Coordinates of C-alpha atoms in Angstrom, one line a residue:
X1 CA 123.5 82.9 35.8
X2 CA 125.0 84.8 38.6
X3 CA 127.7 87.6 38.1
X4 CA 130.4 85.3 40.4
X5 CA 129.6 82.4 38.2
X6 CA 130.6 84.3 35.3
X7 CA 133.3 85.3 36.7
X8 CA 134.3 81.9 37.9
X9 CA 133.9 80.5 34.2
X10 CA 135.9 83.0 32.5
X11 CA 138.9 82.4 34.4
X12 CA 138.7 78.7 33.8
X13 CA 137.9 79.6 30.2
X14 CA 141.5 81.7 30.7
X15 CA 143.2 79.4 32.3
X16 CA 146.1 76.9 30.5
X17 CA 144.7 73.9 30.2
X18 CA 147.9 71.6 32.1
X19 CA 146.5 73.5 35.4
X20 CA 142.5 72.7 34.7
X21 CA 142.9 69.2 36.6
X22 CA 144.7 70.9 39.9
X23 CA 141.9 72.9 39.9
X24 CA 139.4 70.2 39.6
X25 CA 140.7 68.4 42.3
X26 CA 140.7 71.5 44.5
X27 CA 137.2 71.9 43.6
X28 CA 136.4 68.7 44.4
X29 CA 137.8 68.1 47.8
X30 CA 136.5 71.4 48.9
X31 CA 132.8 69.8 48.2
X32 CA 134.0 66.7 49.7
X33 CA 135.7 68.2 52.7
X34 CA 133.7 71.4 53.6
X35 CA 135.5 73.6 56.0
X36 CA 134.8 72.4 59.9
X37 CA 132.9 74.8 62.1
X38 CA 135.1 76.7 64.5
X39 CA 134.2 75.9 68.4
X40 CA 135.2 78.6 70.9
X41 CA 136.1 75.9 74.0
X42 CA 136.5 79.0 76.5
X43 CA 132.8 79.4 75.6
X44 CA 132.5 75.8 77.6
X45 CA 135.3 75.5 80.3
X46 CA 134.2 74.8 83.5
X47 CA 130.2 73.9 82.6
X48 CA 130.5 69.9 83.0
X49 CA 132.1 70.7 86.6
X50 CA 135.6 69.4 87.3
X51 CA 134.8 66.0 85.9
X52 CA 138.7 64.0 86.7
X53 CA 140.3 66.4 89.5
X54 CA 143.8 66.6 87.6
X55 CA 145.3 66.4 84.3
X56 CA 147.1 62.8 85.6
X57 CA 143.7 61.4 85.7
X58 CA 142.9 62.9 82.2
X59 CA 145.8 61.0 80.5
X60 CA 145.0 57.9 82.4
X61 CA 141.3 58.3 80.8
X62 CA 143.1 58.9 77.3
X63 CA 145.6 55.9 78.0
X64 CA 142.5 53.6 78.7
X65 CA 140.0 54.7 75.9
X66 CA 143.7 53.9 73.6
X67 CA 144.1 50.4 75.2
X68 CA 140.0 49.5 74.8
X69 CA 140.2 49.9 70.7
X70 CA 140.6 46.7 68.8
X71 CA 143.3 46.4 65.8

C-alpha cells in the first residue's frame, strides 16, 4: 500500500462519522466527473482562416444551430 493511501485512510479512520457520506459523495463525483482538460484557444486563433467575416454573422450561426434543435 502506498504511503498517500495511508495517509488517505487514516484521516477517514479520524474523521466523525456524520461527515463520512459528504465525503463519499465528493469522492464519487470526482471519479464520475474527472476534471476537463484546459484548451489554450490563443494557441488556435486565426488557423481555420476568417470563417464568417463579423461577429453579426457568428450570432446568426448561433441563432440558427438554436432554432434547428428539436424539443
Amino acid at each position: 500500500m502506498t504511503d498517500l493511501r495511508q495517509q488517505a485512510l487514516k484521516l477517514v479512520e479520524e474523521m466523525p462519522e456524520k461527515n463520512l457520506l459528504a465525503l463519499l459523495k465528493l469522492i464519487q463525483e470526482q471519479n464520475l466527473n474527472p476534471p476537463k482538460r484546459k484548451i489554450d484557444i490563443e494557441k488556435y486563433a486565426g488557423s481555420a482562416g476568417d470563417l464568417f467575416g463579423s461577429v453579426e454573422k457568428v450570432e446568426n450561426y448561433i441563432k440558427e444551430l438554436r432554432d434547428d434543435r428539436e424539443f
